[in-house]
Coordinates of C-alpha atoms in Angstrom, one line a residue:
V266 CA 60.4 170.3 29.6
A267 CA 61.7 173.4 30.9
D268 CA 58.2 174.0 32.5
L269 CA 58.0 170.9 34.1
W270 CA 61.5 171.3 35.5
L271 CA 60.1 174.5 36.7
V272 CA 57.5 172.9 38.8
Y273 CA 59.6 170.2 40.0
S274 CA 62.2 172.5 41.3
K275 CA 59.8 175.0 43.0
P276 CA 59.7 174.8 46.9
V277 CA 56.1 175.2 46.8
P278 CA 53.7 174.8 44.0
A279 CA 52.0 178.1 42.6
N280 CA 48.5 176.7 42.4
G281 CA 46.4 173.0 42.4
R282 CA 47.8 172.7 38.4
E283 CA 51.1 172.7 39.3
L284 CA 50.5 170.1 42.5
W285 CA 49.1 167.5 40.3
T286 CA 52.0 167.9 37.7
L287 CA 54.1 167.7 40.7
F288 CA 52.6 164.7 41.9
L289 CA 52.6 162.8 38.4
Q290 CA 56.1 163.7 37.9
C291 CA 57.0 161.9 41.5
S292 CA 54.7 159.0 40.9
C293 CA 56.1 158.5 37.8
I294 CA 59.7 158.7 38.9
A295 CA 58.9 156.7 42.0
A296 CA 57.4 153.6 39.7
V297 CA 60.5 154.0 37.1
I298 CA 62.8 153.7 40.2
G299 CA 61.0 150.9 42.0
G300 CA 61.1 148.9 38.7
L301 CA 65.1 149.0 38.6
F302 CA 65.0 149.0 42.0
Y303 CA 63.4 145.5 41.5
N304 CA 65.7 144.2 39.0
W305 CA 68.8 145.2 40.7
M306 CA 68.0 143.1 44.0
F307 CA 66.6 140.2 42.1
A308 CA 68.7 140.0 38.9
S309 CA 72.1 141.2 40.4
L310 CA 72.1 140.7 44.5
E311 CA 70.0 137.3 43.8
Y312 CA 67.4 138.2 46.6
S313 CA 63.8 136.2 46.2
W314 CA 61.3 137.6 44.1
H315 CA 58.6 138.2 46.9
L316 CA 61.4 140.0 49.0
S317 CA 62.4 142.0 45.9
V318 CA 58.7 143.0 45.0
A319 CA 58.2 143.6 48.8
M320 CA 61.3 146.1 49.0
A321 CA 60.6 147.7 45.7
V322 CA 56.9 148.5 46.4
S323 CA 57.9 150.0 49.8
F324 CA 60.9 151.8 48.5
S325 CA 58.3 153.3 45.8
L326 CA 56.1 154.3 48.2
L327 CA 58.5 156.1 50.7
L328 CA 60.1 157.4 47.5
L329 CA 57.0 159.2 46.3
L330 CA 55.9 161.1 49.6
T331 CA 59.4 162.1 50.1
L332 CA 60.1 163.3 46.9
F333 CA 56.2 164.9 47.0
L334 CA 56.6 166.6 50.3
V335 CA 60.3 167.4 50.8
H336 CA 62.0 170.4 48.7
P337 CA 65.4 169.6 49.6
A338 CA 64.9 165.8 49.3
R339 CA 63.9 166.1 45.6
C340 CA 67.3 168.5 45.2
V341 CA 69.0 165.7 46.7
F342 CA 67.7 163.0 44.9
S343 CA 68.2 164.7 41.2
M344 CA 71.3 164.9 42.3
I345 CA 72.2 161.2 43.1
M346 CA 71.4 160.8 39.1
P347 CA 74.2 162.4 38.0
T348 CA 76.1 160.9 41.1
L349 CA 75.6 157.7 39.4
G350 CA 78.1 158.3 36.7
T351 CA 81.2 159.2 39.3
K352 CA 83.1 156.9 41.2
Q353 CA 80.0 155.8 43.4
G354 CA 78.3 154.3 40.3
R355 CA 81.3 152.5 38.9
K356 CA 81.4 151.0 42.4
L357 CA 77.8 149.4 41.6
L358 CA 79.1 148.4 38.1
L359 CA 82.1 147.1 39.5
S360 CA 80.2 145.0 41.7
T361 CA 77.4 144.0 39.3
C362 CA 80.4 143.0 37.1
T363 CA 81.8 140.8 39.8
M364 CA 78.8 139.0 40.1
I365 CA 78.5 137.9 36.6
V366 CA 81.8 136.5 36.7
V367 CA 81.6 134.9 40.1
V368 CA 78.0 133.6 39.0
N369 CA 78.6 132.7 35.7
I370 CA 82.5 132.0 35.1
L371 CA 84.1 130.8 38.5
P372 CA 81.4 127.7 38.3
N373 CA 82.4 127.0 34.4
I374 CA 85.9 126.9 35.7
I375 CA 85.2 124.6 38.6
S376 CA 82.9 122.6 36.0
N377 CA 85.8 122.0 33.6
I378 CA 88.3 121.1 36.4
K379 CA 86.0 118.4 37.8
T380 CA 86.1 117.0 34.4
I381 CA 90.0 116.8 34.2
L382 CA 89.4 114.8 37.4
Q383 CA 87.5 112.5 36.1
V384 CA 89.6 111.7 33.4
I385 CA 92.6 111.4 35.6
Q386 CA 90.4 109.0 38.0
C387 CA 88.9 107.2 34.7
I388 CA 92.8 106.5 33.4
C389 CA 93.8 105.5 37.1
K390 CA 90.9 103.4 37.8
N391 CA 91.6 101.5 34.1
S392 CA 95.1 101.2 34.5
S393 CA 94.9 99.9 38.1
E394 CA 91.9 97.2 36.9
S395 CA 94.1 96.4 34.0
L396 CA 97.3 95.9 35.8
L397 CA 95.6 93.8 38.4
N398 CA 94.2 91.6 36.1
S399 CA 97.9 90.9 34.8
T400 CA 98.6 89.1 38.3
A401 CA 96.3 86.2 36.7
L402 CA 99.0 86.1 33.8
L403 CA 101.2 85.5 36.7
G404 CA 99.4 82.9 38.4
T405 CA 98.7 81.1 35.1
A406 CA 102.5 81.3 34.0
A407 CA 103.3 80.1 38.0
W408 CA 101.0 77.1 37.7
E409 CA 102.1 75.6 34.5
F410 CA 106.2 76.1 35.4
G411 CA 104.9 74.8 39.0
D412 CA 103.4 71.5 36.5
A413 CA 106.5 71.2 35.0
I414 CA 108.5 71.0 37.8
Q415 CA 105.8 68.6 39.0
E416 CA 106.2 66.0 35.8
T417 CA 109.6 66.3 36.5
S418 CA 109.5 65.1 40.4
N419 CA 106.8 62.9 39.7
S420 CA 109.5 60.5 37.5
I421 CA 110.9 59.5 41.4
N422 CA 108.5 56.9 43.0
I423 CA 108.8 58.8 46.4
H424 CA 105.3 60.2 47.8
R425 CA 105.8 64.1 48.3
P426 CA 103.2 66.0 49.9
M427 CA 104.1 69.3 47.9
N428 CA 102.0 69.9 44.5
G429 CA 105.0 72.3 43.1
H430 CA 102.7 75.1 42.3
F431 CA 102.8 78.8 43.4
Q432 CA 99.9 80.7 45.0
F433 CA 99.1 84.5 44.1
S434 CA 96.3 86.2 46.1
L435 CA 96.6 89.9 44.8
L436 CA 93.0 89.9 42.9
K437 CA 91.7 89.2 46.3
N438 CA 92.5 93.1 47.3
S439 CA 91.1 94.6 43.7
S440 CA 87.6 95.2 45.4
L441 CA 89.2 97.0 48.0
I442 CA 91.5 99.3 46.0
Y443 CA 88.8 99.9 43.5
Q444 CA 86.1 101.0 46.4
Q445 CA 89.2 103.6 47.7
M446 CA 89.7 105.1 44.8
H447 CA 85.6 105.6 44.3
L448 CA 86.1 107.2 48.1
A449 CA 88.9 109.2 47.3
G450 CA 86.9 110.7 43.9
E451 CA 83.9 111.5 45.8
K452 CA 85.9 113.4 48.6
I453 CA 87.3 115.7 45.6
G454 CA 84.3 116.2 44.3
R455 CA 82.6 117.3 47.7
D456 CA 85.8 119.4 48.3
F457 CA 85.2 121.2 44.7
L458 CA 81.6 121.3 45.5
A459 CA 82.2 123.2 49.0
V460 CA 84.6 125.4 47.4
E461 CA 82.3 126.5 44.7
V462 CA 79.5 127.2 47.4
L463 CA 82.0 128.7 49.7
V464 CA 83.1 131.1 47.0
K465 CA 79.8 132.0 45.5
D466 CA 78.1 132.7 49.3
S467 CA 81.4 135.0 49.9
V468 CA 80.8 136.8 46.9
R469 CA 77.2 137.3 47.1
V470 CA 77.3 138.5 50.6
G471 CA 80.3 141.0 49.6
N472 CA 78.3 142.1 46.5
K473 CA 75.5 143.0 48.8
L474 CA 77.5 144.9 51.5
V475 CA 79.4 146.5 48.2
A476 CA 75.9 147.6 47.3
G477 CA 74.0 148.7 50.1
F478 CA 77.0 150.9 51.2
S479 CA 77.2 152.3 47.9
M480 CA 73.9 153.3 47.8
L481 CA 74.2 154.8 51.1
Y482 CA 77.0 156.6 50.4
L483 CA 75.3 157.7 47.3
C484 CA 72.9 159.7 49.3
F485 CA 75.1 160.9 52.1
E486 CA 77.3 162.0 49.1
S487 CA 74.4 164.3 47.5
T488 CA 73.5 165.7 50.7
W489 CA 76.7 166.5 51.8
Y490 CA 77.1 168.1 48.6
L491 CA 73.8 170.2 49.2
K492 CA 74.5 171.0 52.9
N493 CA 78.1 172.6 51.2
Y494 CA 76.6 174.4 48.9
L495 CA 73.9 176.1 51.1
T496 CA 76.4 176.8 54.2
N497 CA 79.6 177.8 52.2
L498 CA 79.6 180.3 49.3
R499 CA 83.6 179.4 48.3
F500 CA 82.2 175.5 48.2
D501 CA 82.5 174.7 44.3
N502 CA 82.1 178.4 43.3
F503 CA 84.7 178.7 40.7
Y504 CA 81.9 178.4 37.5
V505 CA 81.3 181.5 35.2
T506 CA 77.7 181.2 35.3
K507 CA 74.8 183.5 33.2
K508 CA 74.0 184.8 36.7
L509 CA 77.9 186.0 37.3
E510 CA 78.0 186.9 33.6
R511 CA 74.6 189.2 34.1
L512 CA 76.1 190.7 37.0
A513 CA 79.4 191.9 35.4
V514 CA 77.3 193.2 32.3
D515 CA 74.9 195.2 34.7
R516 CA 77.6 196.6 36.8
K517 CA 80.0 197.3 33.6
E518 CA 82.8 195.2 34.5
A519 CA 82.8 192.1 31.7
H520 CA 86.2 192.7 31.6
L521 CA 86.8 190.8 34.5
L522 CA 85.2 187.5 32.7
V523 CA 87.4 187.9 29.3
G524 CA 90.8 186.7 29.1
P525 CA 92.9 183.7 30.3
C526 CA 91.5 182.8 34.0
K527 CA 93.5 179.8 35.3
N528 CA 91.0 178.8 38.1
L529 CA 87.5 179.8 36.2
L530 CA 85.4 177.3 34.1
R531 CA 82.4 177.4 32.0
P532 CA 79.8 174.8 33.4
T533 CA 78.4 173.9 30.0
G534 CA 82.2 173.5 28.4
M535 CA 84.4 171.0 27.4
K536 CA 87.6 171.8 29.4
L537 CA 88.8 170.6 32.1
S538 CA 91.0 171.8 34.6
R539 CA 94.4 169.9 35.2
E540 CA 93.4 168.5 38.3
E541 CA 90.5 167.4 36.9
V542 CA 92.6 165.4 34.5
M543 CA 95.1 164.2 36.5
L544 CA 92.1 162.6 38.7
C545 CA 90.5 161.0 35.3
L546 CA 94.1 159.3 34.7
V547 CA 94.1 157.8 38.3
Q548 CA 90.6 156.6 38.2
A549 CA 91.1 154.9 35.0
M550 CA 94.6 153.4 36.3
L551 CA 92.6 151.6 38.9
L552 CA 90.0 150.6 36.8
T553 CA 92.4 148.7 34.4
V554 CA 93.7 147.3 37.4
A555 CA 90.5 145.6 38.1
L556 CA 89.9 144.9 34.3
L557 CA 93.4 143.2 34.2
L558 CA 91.4 140.8 37.1
M559 CA 88.9 140.4 35.5
L560 CA 90.9 139.4 32.2
V561 CA 92.5 136.9 34.2
V562 CA 89.6 135.3 35.5
V563 CA 88.2 135.0 31.9
A564 CA 91.7 133.6 30.6
M565 CA 91.7 130.9 33.4
D566 CA 88.0 129.9 32.0
H567 CA 89.6 129.6 28.5
F568 CA 92.4 127.8 29.7
A569 CA 90.4 125.7 31.9
F570 CA 88.1 124.5 29.1
S571 CA 91.2 123.8 26.7
V572 CA 92.9 121.7 29.0
A573 CA 89.7 119.6 29.9
D574 CA 88.4 119.4 26.2
T575 CA 92.1 118.0 25.2
A576 CA 92.2 115.3 28.3
E577 CA 88.7 114.7 27.2
R578 CA 89.2 113.6 23.7
K579 CA 92.8 112.3 24.2
A580 CA 91.4 109.9 27.0
S581 CA 89.2 108.0 24.4
Q582 CA 91.9 107.5 21.8
F583 CA 94.7 106.1 24.4
S584 CA 95.7 102.7 23.0
T585 CA 96.4 99.7 24.4
V586 CA 99.8 98.5 25.6
P587 CA 100.6 94.9 25.2
V588 CA 102.5 93.1 27.6
T589 CA 104.6 89.8 27.0
L590 CA 105.9 87.6 29.7
N591 CA 108.1 85.4 28.7
I592 CA 109.6 82.5 31.2
K593 CA 112.4 80.5 29.9
Y594 CA 114.0 77.5 32.0
S595 CA 116.8 75.8 30.6
V596 CA 119.7 73.3 31.7
S597 CA 123.2 72.2 30.2
A598 CA 122.8 69.2 28.0
G599 CA 123.9 66.3 30.3
A600 CA 123.4 67.5 33.4
K601 CA 121.6 65.1 35.6
I602 CA 120.9 64.6 39.3
G603 CA 122.2 61.8 40.8
I604 CA 120.3 60.0 44.1
L605 CA 122.6 59.7 47.1
S606 CA 123.8 56.4 47.1
S607 CA 123.1 55.8 50.6
L608 CA 119.7 56.5 50.1
L609 CA 119.4 54.2 47.4
E610 CA 121.0 51.5 49.4
F611 CA 118.8 52.1 52.1
L612 CA 115.9 51.9 50.2
G613 CA 117.2 49.4 47.9
L614 CA 116.3 51.2 44.8
P615 CA 118.5 51.0 41.9
S616 CA 120.6 53.3 40.6
K617 CA 118.7 56.2 38.9
E618 CA 119.5 59.5 36.8
L619 CA 117.1 62.1 36.3
P620 CA 117.1 64.3 33.2
L621 CA 116.1 68.3 33.8
Q622 CA 114.1 69.5 30.6
D623 CA 113.8 73.1 29.2
F624 CA 110.9 75.1 30.1
K625 CA 109.9 77.8 28.0
G626 CA 106.3 80.2 28.2
S627 CA 105.6 82.8 26.5
Y628 CA 102.2 85.0 28.2
H629 CA 100.6 88.1 26.6
H630 CA 98.3 90.9 28.3
Y631 CA 97.0 94.2 27.7
L632 CA 96.9 97.3 29.5
I633 CA 94.1 99.6 29.2
F634 CA 94.1 103.1 30.2
S635 CA 90.4 104.2 29.2
S636 CA 86.9 102.8 28.7
A637 CA 83.9 103.8 27.3
H638 CA 82.2 102.8 30.7
C639 CA 83.9 106.0 32.4
R640 CA 81.5 108.5 33.3
I641 CA 82.9 111.8 32.1
S642 CA 81.1 114.7 31.8
R643 CA 81.4 116.9 28.6
P644 CA 83.9 120.3 29.0
T645 CA 81.8 123.4 29.3
P646 CA 82.9 126.4 26.8
P647 CA 83.0 129.7 28.1
N648 CA 80.0 131.7 27.5
P649 CA 80.6 134.3 25.1
S650 CA 77.7 136.6 25.8
V651 CA 79.3 137.0 29.6
L652 CA 82.3 138.0 28.2
L653 CA 80.5 140.7 26.1
A654 CA 77.9 141.8 29.0
V655 CA 81.7 142.3 31.0
G656 CA 83.0 144.0 27.8
L657 CA 80.0 146.6 27.8
L658 CA 80.2 147.3 31.7
F659 CA 83.7 148.0 31.8
C660 CA 83.1 150.3 28.8
I661 CA 80.7 152.2 30.1
L662 CA 83.1 152.0 33.3
Y663 CA 85.7 154.3 31.8
A664 CA 83.5 156.6 30.3
T665 CA 82.1 157.6 33.5
V666 CA 85.8 158.1 34.6
F667 CA 85.9 160.9 31.9
L668 CA 81.9 162.1 32.3
Q669 CA 82.6 162.2 36.4
T670 CA 83.5 166.0 36.1
Y671 CA 80.8 167.1 33.9
A672 CA 78.4 165.0 36.0
H673 CA 80.0 167.0 39.3
R674 CA 79.1 170.2 37.6
L675 CA 75.6 169.0 36.7
C676 CA 75.0 168.4 40.0
R677 CA 76.3 172.2 41.1
K678 CA 73.5 173.3 38.2
I679 CA 71.0 171.2 40.2
A680 CA 71.5 172.6 43.1
G681 CA 71.3 176.2 41.6
S682 CA 68.1 175.6 39.6
F683 CA 66.5 174.2 43.1
F684 CA 67.5 177.5 45.2
E685 CA 67.9 180.5 43.0
S686 CA 68.0 183.0 45.6
W687 CA 71.1 181.3 47.1
E688 CA 72.7 181.2 43.9
E689 CA 72.5 184.6 43.2
K690 CA 74.4 185.3 46.3
R691 CA 77.5 183.0 45.3
A692 CA 77.4 184.7 42.3
L693 CA 77.7 188.0 43.9
Y694 CA 80.2 186.5 46.1
L695 CA 82.3 185.3 43.3
Y696 CA 82.0 188.6 41.5
K697 CA 83.1 190.2 44.5
K698 CA 86.4 188.2 44.9
L699 CA 87.3 188.6 41.0
S700 CA 86.8 192.6 41.1
R701 CA 89.1 192.6 44.4
K702 CA 91.4 190.4 42.7
H703 CA 91.7 192.7 39.4
K704 CA 91.9 195.6 41.9
E705 CA 94.6 194.3 43.5
G706 CA 96.5 193.1 40.4

């Protein structure tokens, strides 16, 4: 491995064997990165497969030529790998988490809300239909009551054009009510579908923009680090490297590196400076806020499913409500209606009395709130695999918070292995700085 890395980090291969070794290394790297790039574009960013294949092949060929021909590009690319464990890598992982939530959890929430609305629509439709059917009960009661009045009035031998019945026409508007309810249900469905499509498209476009920006910034950050490493001797130069130790031993001043020194760290050590610890804590807090937002969406998914499942089960258990219409018409005993004497004398009729009889009627009807004919889709339970994937990604994200410091140190080690002569100059600069501080102290 050390020999392969030595060939990979050399500015110019020494012989043909090293040249072919470098070419094979770059080819393997380009093939692996091309496969990952295709999977990222097709599965995560949801590009079409033919566009993903074309972009992955083009990117692999370009990467192969760049790595094989340009020595600083190999250094920048090598530093991108550990940089993926820093904040830019977290942005990519957060983007992936957001896409997983939007593509899998959000449609599930909307689907369960649709189920709840279907239950409400079913109850409204059946209850209104049953209520409208109850008008037939009123019509029957009114007709029988009119018959009783008509029988009484027919006992008088006088022609009457009225039939004594009440007329109801409420049932004529039932089809219009059903049509309006159907149109309202369709409009609500279209509105939810439009919201779902809008949210998906917005998040998909935003995810692509964030992913593209993160990849560009990864390259920029590694290039910026290499530029500062090669132009500024003070930049990121506070590590006790092997070259610095060898230089101090050769000049018999090893005591400069012994004892507590707040500003010096070993690149391979696990110790974190105070600034590094505070940075990790701040980034962990920001990551926790993002996690809480994701958990809110997951909780909404479980809550929507619970409500939809309860509504769907309870709707089929609604009992019918009996409705009874009682009509009672009574007149006190002995009450009589006398015909006006002047009218009887004019008509030549004898005096007559009409007894008023009591009327009693009881009519029964049932209000129905649910029906087996209602089209209610089954509630969709939350997908546990989605929650598991999001949980694993956040575990990786929290790990990257504390691995960021070590990834940064690895970037410095990579730059030093690619430019060994410049690393010696940096070690000499740090040695002189420590020596000067020791003499002043």
